[in-house]
XYZ file of N, CA and C in Angstrom:
555
model
N 15.005 -40.065 19.529
C 16.037 -39.052 19.281
C 15.886 -37.988 17.679
N 16.095 -36.918 17.542
C 15.936 -36.282 16.655
C 17.038 -36.727 15.622
N 16.561 -36.692 13.965
C 17.621 -36.725 13.328
C 18.659 -35.520 13.087
N 19.718 -35.199 12.490
C 20.897 -34.062 12.330
C 19.592 -33.487 11.192
N 19.047 -33.757 10.325
C 17.912 -32.474 9.130
C 17.387 -32.432 10.375
N 16.195 -32.935 10.899
C 15.685 -32.513 11.719
C 15.944 -31.389 12.578
N 17.109 -31.615 13.250
C 17.900 -30.891 13.987
C 18.049 -29.408 13.479
N 18.384 -29.684 12.249
C 19.144 -28.473 11.121
C 18.145 -27.311 11.158
N 16.643 -28.691 10.445
C 15.605 -27.577 10.013
C 15.477 -26.670 11.507
N 14.856 -27.547 12.890
C 14.743 -26.383 13.550
C 15.635 -25.057 14.032
N 16.893 -25.453 14.099
C 17.770 -24.415 14.086
C 17.264 -23.360 13.673
N 17.124 -23.500 11.477
C 17.368 -22.603 10.543
C 15.697 -21.996 11.097
N 14.985 -22.101 11.108
C 13.903 -21.443 10.974
C 13.294 -20.893 12.331
N 14.386 -21.339 13.778
C 14.230 -20.520 14.915
C 15.099 -19.630 15.123
N 15.738 -19.681 14.205
C 16.888 -18.305 14.105
C 15.877 -16.798 13.480
N 14.438 -16.742 12.769
C 13.768 -16.269 12.570
C 12.811 -15.873 13.433
N 12.744 -16.210 14.489
C 11.713 -16.156 15.552
C 11.681 -14.104 15.747
N 12.604 -13.529 16.300
C 12.524 -12.295 16.319
C 12.067 -11.257 15.571
N 12.371 -11.525 13.636
C 12.090 -10.854 13.013
C 10.118 -11.309 12.702
N 9.941 -12.798 12.794
C 8.572 -12.943 12.769
C 7.675 -12.249 13.555
N 8.213 -12.430 14.833
C 7.522 -11.705 16.245
C 7.078 -10.224 15.644
N 8.208 -9.345 15.337
C 8.114 -8.038 14.959
C 7.050 -8.018 13.613
N 6.842 -9.079 12.604
C 5.949 -8.944 11.879
C 4.852 -9.483 12.075
N 4.561 -9.904 13.155
C 3.261 -10.475 13.449
C 2.702 -9.523 14.270
N 3.566 -8.486 15.577
C 3.127 -6.957 15.613
C 2.460 -6.288 14.991
N 3.131 -6.181 13.264
C 2.264 -5.075 12.578
C 1.070 -5.697 11.999
N 1.477 -7.435 12.046
C -0.254 -7.967 11.138
C -1.669 -7.409 12.506
N -1.127 -7.957 13.702
C -1.915 -8.198 14.828
C -2.453 -7.284 15.400
N -1.021 -6.149 15.906
C -1.226 -4.938 16.673
C -1.337 -4.974 17.893
N -1.386 -6.050 18.412
C -1.249 -6.345 20.246
C -0.391 -8.189 20.187
N 0.153 -8.001 21.540
C 1.364 -8.897 21.472
C 0.665 -10.345 21.821
N -0.684 -9.897 22.525
C -1.171 -11.537 22.447
C -1.362 -12.408 21.390
N -1.947 -11.609 20.250
C -2.054 -12.197 19.018
C -0.869 -12.636 18.189
N -0.164 -11.377 18.648
C 1.201 -11.644 17.529
C 1.828 -12.914 18.370
N 1.603 -13.094 19.305
C 2.618 -14.599 20.349
C 1.713 -15.881 19.650
N 0.675 -15.808 19.765
C -0.265 -16.433 19.002
C -0.091 -16.718 17.254
N -0.415 -15.811 16.652
C -0.007 -16.118 14.970
C 2.094 -16.575 14.941
N 2.817 -15.851 15.509
C 3.987 -16.686 15.576
C 4.090 -18.194 15.960
N 3.717 -18.332 16.919
C 3.081 -19.974 17.457
C 2.305 -20.801 16.144
N 1.371 -20.737 15.721
C 0.935 -20.969 14.302
C 1.330 -21.032 13.194
N 2.498 -20.073 12.956
C 3.263 -20.265 12.270
C 4.480 -21.260 11.929
N 5.050 -20.963 13.415
C 5.794 -22.533 13.576
C 5.337 -23.911 13.737
N 4.187 -23.996 13.882
C 3.441 -25.095 14.308
C 3.368 -25.760 12.806
N 2.681 -24.781 11.819
C 2.515 -24.751 10.069
C 4.306 -25.059 9.657
N 5.116 -24.405 10.071
C 6.213 -24.814 9.797
C 6.675 -26.628 9.886
N 6.346 -26.772 10.994
C 6.854 -27.581 11.011
C 5.969 -29.199 10.746
N 4.687 -28.420 10.502
C 4.139 -29.726 9.844
C 4.424 -30.011 8.303
N 4.658 -28.781 7.355
C 5.371 -28.683 6.385
C 6.591 -29.122 6.385
N 7.241 -29.306 7.022
C 8.920 -29.579 7.042
C 9.115 -30.229 5.859
N 8.768 -30.951 5.025
C 9.568 -31.403 4.009
C 8.896 -30.674 2.894
N 8.055 -29.848 2.696
C 8.108 -29.280 1.762
C 8.894 -28.425 1.201
N 9.955 -28.063 2.520
C 11.222 -26.903 2.459
C 12.492 -27.685 2.606
N 13.226 -27.425 1.903
C 14.622 -27.800 1.270
C 15.800 -27.120 2.209
N 16.276 -27.251 2.698
C 17.543 -26.960 3.799
C 18.386 -26.270 2.918
N 18.712 -24.988 3.539
C 19.665 -24.188 2.997
C 19.161 -23.138 2.054
N 17.721 -23.267 1.947
C 17.105 -22.212 0.661
C 16.882 -20.782 2.140
N 15.584 -19.826 1.580
C 15.566 -19.211 2.084
C 14.267 -19.151 3.271
N 14.510 -19.596 3.831
C 13.728 -19.870 5.510
C 13.140 -18.679 5.742
N 13.413 -17.755 5.841
C 12.864 -16.154 6.147
C 11.668 -16.080 5.210
N 11.616 -16.119 4.042
C 10.820 -15.859 3.226
C 10.112 -17.180 3.384
N 10.376 -18.111 3.923
C 8.965 -19.266 3.503
C 8.506 -19.048 4.993
N 9.009 -18.676 6.197
C 8.387 -18.590 7.209
C 7.275 -17.221 6.883
N 7.720 -16.220 6.491
C 7.183 -14.728 6.728
C 6.085 -15.125 5.640
N 5.996 -15.928 4.330
C 4.682 -16.097 3.673
C 4.136 -16.771 4.527
N 4.249 -18.036 5.082
C 3.370 -18.734 6.190
C 2.792 -17.972 6.906
N 3.384 -17.205 7.287
C 2.724 -16.201 8.754
C 1.262 -15.284 7.714
N 1.691 -14.758 6.724
C 0.927 -13.799 6.293
C -0.569 -14.789 6.158
N -0.336 -15.566 5.109
C -1.410 -16.743 4.835
C -2.100 -17.157 6.219
N -1.391 -17.368 7.168
C -1.859 -17.826 8.338
C -3.193 -16.795 8.889
N -2.513 -15.617 9.186
C -3.093 -14.270 9.366
C -4.055 -14.365 8.392
N -4.011 -14.002 7.042
C -4.831 -13.931 6.091
C -6.607 -14.573 6.395
N -5.804 -16.158 6.504
C -6.753 -17.023 6.791
C -7.621 -16.900 8.411
N -6.818 -16.644 9.416
C -7.586 -16.394 10.284
C -8.116 -15.013 10.415
N -8.010 -13.851 9.451
C -8.870 -12.948 9.355
C -10.550 -13.218 8.522
N -9.867 -14.085 8.078
C -11.126 -14.395 6.972
C -12.195 -15.236 7.977
N -11.805 -16.194 8.530
C -12.569 -17.390 9.302
C -13.392 -15.991 10.777
N -12.592 -14.968 11.148
C -13.222 -14.433 12.044
C -14.076 -13.433 11.720
N -13.641 -13.247 10.016
C -14.260 -11.893 9.643
C -14.439 -10.581 9.935
N -13.377 -9.980 10.786
C -12.940 -9.075 11.574
C -11.591 -8.256 10.937
N -10.978 -7.161 11.255
C -10.134 -6.585 11.208
C -9.027 -6.100 12.178
N -7.275 -6.502 11.799
C -6.689 -6.011 13.278
C -6.855 -4.862 13.872
N -6.499 -5.199 15.216
C -7.006 -4.172 16.364
C -5.803 -3.330 16.077
N -5.845 -1.875 15.851
C -4.564 -0.730 15.787
C -4.103 -0.424 17.246
N -3.067 0.123 17.134
C -1.791 0.335 18.316
C -2.564 2.038 18.887
N -3.247 2.731 18.148
C -3.152 4.530 18.314
C -3.661 4.489 19.682
N -2.959 5.387 20.050
C -3.172 6.459 21.197
C -3.156 5.883 22.531
N -2.155 4.129 22.447
C -2.253 3.551 23.659
C -1.252 3.980 24.877
N 0.174 4.936 24.134
C 0.962 5.253 24.667
C 0.495 6.914 25.983
N -1.068 7.516 25.330
C -1.246 8.109 26.185
C -1.668 7.611 27.779
N -2.460 7.188 27.679
C -3.116 6.038 28.767
C -1.835 5.520 30.005
N -0.887 4.936 29.042
C 0.534 4.177 29.954
C 1.046 5.857 29.986
N 1.083 6.829 29.484
C 1.984 8.128 30.536
C 1.213 8.509 31.286
N 0.072 8.575 31.577
C -0.610 9.433 32.166
C -0.537 8.185 33.865
N -0.527 7.015 33.663
C -0.151 5.914 34.822
C 1.064 6.663 35.530
N 2.210 6.695 34.360
C 3.849 6.537 35.097
C 3.942 8.027 36.231
N 3.989 7.879 37.723
C 4.474 9.080 38.150
C 5.778 9.908 37.663
N 6.458 10.707 38.442
C 7.528 11.580 37.458
C 9.134 9.997 38.195
N 8.728 10.058 39.215
C 10.000 8.695 39.427
C 10.255 8.107 38.483
N 9.217 7.515 38.079
C 8.884 6.575 37.239
C 9.569 7.294 35.615
N 9.337 8.585 35.035
C 10.431 9.504 34.043
C 11.415 8.960 34.271
N 12.013 9.282 35.306
C 13.180 9.552 36.057
C 13.815 8.465 35.515
N 13.731 7.248 35.644
C 14.006 5.839 35.299
C 14.401 5.546 34.020
N 13.748 6.324 33.165
C 14.065 6.188 31.618
C 15.006 6.633 31.219
N 15.964 7.755 31.787
C 17.533 7.805 31.210
C 17.673 9.290 31.486
N 18.864 9.524 31.538
C 19.454 10.798 32.088
C 18.715 12.139 31.838
N 17.805 12.598 30.343
C 16.752 13.199 30.197
C 15.256 12.450 29.774
N 14.402 12.614 30.805
C 13.063 12.006 30.807
C 13.018 12.894 29.151
N 12.769 13.938 29.095
C 12.047 14.974 28.098
C 12.478 13.896 26.336
N 13.562 14.136 26.273
C 14.315 13.217 25.257
C 13.402 11.512 24.916
N 13.544 11.056 25.924
C 13.058 9.453 25.815
C 11.611 9.836 25.370
N 10.443 10.728 25.919
C 9.164 11.135 25.579
C 9.116 11.427 24.536
N 9.924 12.427 23.412
C 9.932 12.804 22.049
C 10.424 11.157 21.505
N 10.872 10.932 21.873
C 11.483 9.540 21.196
C 10.560 8.446 20.871
N 9.831 8.481 22.296
C 8.638 7.458 22.259
C 7.417 8.156 21.220
N 7.286 9.325 21.445
C 6.378 9.752 20.635
C 6.456 10.061 18.903
N 7.718 9.926 18.675
C 8.113 9.914 17.155
C 7.740 8.442 16.909
N 8.380 7.239 17.538
C 8.485 5.887 17.321
C 6.737 5.647 17.317
N 5.580 6.444 18.160
C 4.245 6.297 18.139
C 3.485 7.006 16.713
N 4.074 8.415 16.336
C 3.883 8.353 15.156
C 4.276 7.997 13.944
N 5.385 7.218 13.894
C 5.644 5.932 13.114
C 4.941 5.017 12.730
N 4.687 4.951 13.503
C 3.782 3.627 13.790
C 2.465 3.767 13.378
N 1.984 5.045 14.144
C 0.710 5.134 13.209
C 0.477 5.525 11.627
N 1.910 6.050 11.570
C 1.711 6.972 9.847
C 1.617 5.228 8.991
N 2.276 4.660 9.756
C 2.587 3.432 8.817
C 1.507 2.471 9.246
N 0.830 2.451 9.819
C -1.191 1.962 10.085
C -1.801 2.794 9.033
N -1.481 3.729 9.249
C -2.478 4.282 8.231
C -2.601 4.739 6.907
N -0.984 3.799 6.191
C -0.983 3.483 5.441
C -2.061 2.673 4.500
N -2.107 2.363 2.956
C -3.243 1.721 2.215
C -2.090 0.204 2.699
N -3.084 -1.124 2.917
C -2.402 -2.105 3.230
C -1.330 -2.869 2.210
N -1.870 -2.306 1.268
C -0.820 -2.779 -0.044
C 0.500 -2.265 0.095
N 0.594 -1.301 0.502
C 1.893 -0.076 0.889
C 2.365 -0.632 2.216
N 1.499 -0.319 2.810
C 2.088 -1.085 4.330
C 2.835 -2.363 4.324
N 2.061 -3.252 4.114
C 2.843 -4.895 3.405
C 4.542 -4.750 3.117
N 4.618 -4.038 1.885
C 5.750 -4.075 1.404
C 6.610 -3.212 2.246
N 6.351 -1.939 2.516
C 7.133 -1.360 3.392
C 7.593 -1.812 4.681
N 6.377 -2.705 5.579
C 7.373 -3.030 6.593
C 7.923 -4.222 6.257
N 8.066 -4.844 5.399
C 8.607 -6.362 4.936
C 10.048 -5.934 4.686
N 10.441 -4.372 3.666
C 11.382 -4.249 3.897
C 12.331 -3.447 4.563
N 11.130 -2.270 4.831
C 12.121 -1.257 6.094
C 12.326 -1.561 7.439
N 11.033 -2.312 8.003
C 11.186 -2.746 9.191
C 12.225 -4.282 9.076
N 11.427 -5.181 8.448
C 11.825 -6.851 8.683
C 13.087 -6.891 7.469
N 13.454 -5.877 6.679
C 15.085 -6.011 5.841
C 15.075 -6.811 5.142
N 13.854 -7.410 4.474
C 13.572 -8.337 3.009
C 14.367 -7.582 2.423
N 14.979 -8.547 1.008
C 14.585 -7.651 -0.387
C 13.652 -7.834 -1.180
N 14.115 -6.828 -2.109
C 12.791 -6.967 -2.770
C 12.058 -7.852 -3.364
N 13.112 -9.448 -4.144
C 12.470 -10.386 -4.074
C 11.989 -11.306 -3.339
N 12.259 -11.284 -2.380
C 12.286 -11.747 -0.998
C 10.312 -11.593 -0.663
N 10.459 -9.809 -0.745
C 8.985 -9.507 -0.370
C 7.786 -9.796 -1.796
N 8.706 -10.126 -2.619
C 7.162 -10.646 -4.051
C 7.211 -11.651 -3.838
N 8.240 -12.422 -3.397
C 7.653 -13.938 -3.328
C 6.289 -14.401 -2.131
N 7.416 -13.667 -1.059
C 6.316 -13.608 0.032
C 4.469 -13.212 -0.155
N 4.794 -11.725 -0.838
C 3.471 -11.292 -0.972
C 2.368 -11.780 -2.493
N 3.438 -12.885 -3.137
C 2.991 -13.389 -4.176
C 2.273 -11.832 -5.641
N 3.386 -11.385 -5.301
C 3.161 -10.174 -6.589
C 4.873 -9.912 -7.321
N 4.578 -9.273 -8.730
C 5.822 -9.357 -9.716
C 6.781 -8.462 -8.725
N 8.330 -8.088 -8.759
C 9.414 -7.851 -8.212
C 8.933 -6.020 -8.534
N 8.125 -5.710 -9.666
C 8.068 -4.327 -10.217
C 7.050 -3.801 -9.097
N 6.015 -4.726 -9.027
C 4.676 -3.854 -8.000
C 5.607 -3.950 -6.680
N 6.650 -4.888 -6.483
C 7.051 -4.420 -5.335
C 7.867 -3.037 -5.012
N 8.326 -2.698 -5.844
C 9.034 -1.402 -6.202
C 7.917 -0.347 -6.103
N 7.275 -0.188 -6.733
C 6.369 0.658 -7.092
C 5.727 0.413 -5.594
N 5.303 -0.326 -4.993
C 4.564 -0.045 -3.735
C 5.476 0.559 -2.901
N 6.711 0.156 -2.651
C 7.507 0.692 -1.495
C 7.626 2.300 -1.834
N 8.058 2.266 -3.056
C 8.297 3.592 -3.323
C 7.036 4.865 -3.077
N 5.717 4.110 -3.236
C 4.745 5.519 -3.027
C 4.446 5.067 -1.332
N 4.836 3.727 -0.720
C 4.774 4.294 0.507
C 5.151 4.908 1.099
N 6.529 4.794 1.142
C 7.315 5.931 1.463
C 7.031 7.614 0.951
N 6.956 7.575 0.172
C 6.798 9.032 -0.335
C 5.301 9.352 0.695
N 4.270 8.248 0.716
C 3.311 8.612 1.515
C 3.616 9.239 3.636
N 4.675 7.798 3.502
C 5.253 8.547 4.823
C 6.146 9.852 5.329
N 6.741 9.779 4.031
C 7.772 11.149 4.235
C 6.596 12.527 4.189
N 5.443 12.778 3.460
C 4.401 13.679 3.918
C 3.841 13.488 5.007
N 3.531 12.337 5.533
C 2.882 11.983 6.862
C 3.746 12.507 7.889
N 5.490 12.236 8.261
C 6.148 12.524 8.818
C 6.760 14.038 8.955
N 6.179 14.514 8.120
C 7.362 15.995 7.434
C 7.067 16.843 8.977
N 5.558 17.224 9.834
C 5.877 17.783 10.753
C 6.994 17.240 11.531
N 7.489 15.965 11.878
C 8.279 15.944 12.833
C 9.554 16.275 12.652
N 9.463 16.199 10.807
C 11.133 16.919 10.231
C 11.011 18.419 11.082
N 10.129 19.037 10.593
C 10.261 20.706 11.225
C 10.152 20.827 12.485
N 9.896 20.155 13.342
C 9.724 19.544 14.570
C 11.849 20.244 14.942
N 11.971 18.967 14.380
C 13.222 18.713 14.515
C 14.507 19.903 13.982
N 13.994 20.895 13.229
C 14.488 21.537 12.729
C 14.756 22.771 14.125
N 13.395 23.063 14.238
C 12.917 24.387 15.073
C 13.897 23.877 16.745
N 14.362 22.795 17.174
C 15.040 22.358 18.007
C 15.968 22.568 18.162
N 16.916 22.562 16.963
C 18.737 22.438 17.083
C 18.804 23.858 17.015
């Protein structure tokens, strides 16, 4: 029978599952590796349960474990993470028109949304790593600057400047979509 403390710990760390998976997808670039990374993160969290104090920031603790686990795997495999670029083209070419109609009332709007999401994903993936990590943790995962500083083990001022620079690069990369949106109105 599990102790009450263990049940509270499990409940606290499991509440972060979706956010961890999203960050794992960012790090790995594919669902299979992302699922493995989430699993490895939870195994490590359970292994080091005694180092965690209930009620503290479980999210930042888990994201730190995930990032370190990912970096250790990359070092040991001596390879780069797989990107997502262009996969939507193959997927779209396999769909017939009846599949497009299932997307909603106006498939062209859904297609544009999908294209925009892919462009955003590509723009984020094209950021230099130090900017990409901070932007994803802040704007995608919703961590505060101090939590990001803790996760990445960098000063909070560095977090601020990297987020600012990363967002500036993204604005420049996505300016074309802004122009398309203006023309479409």
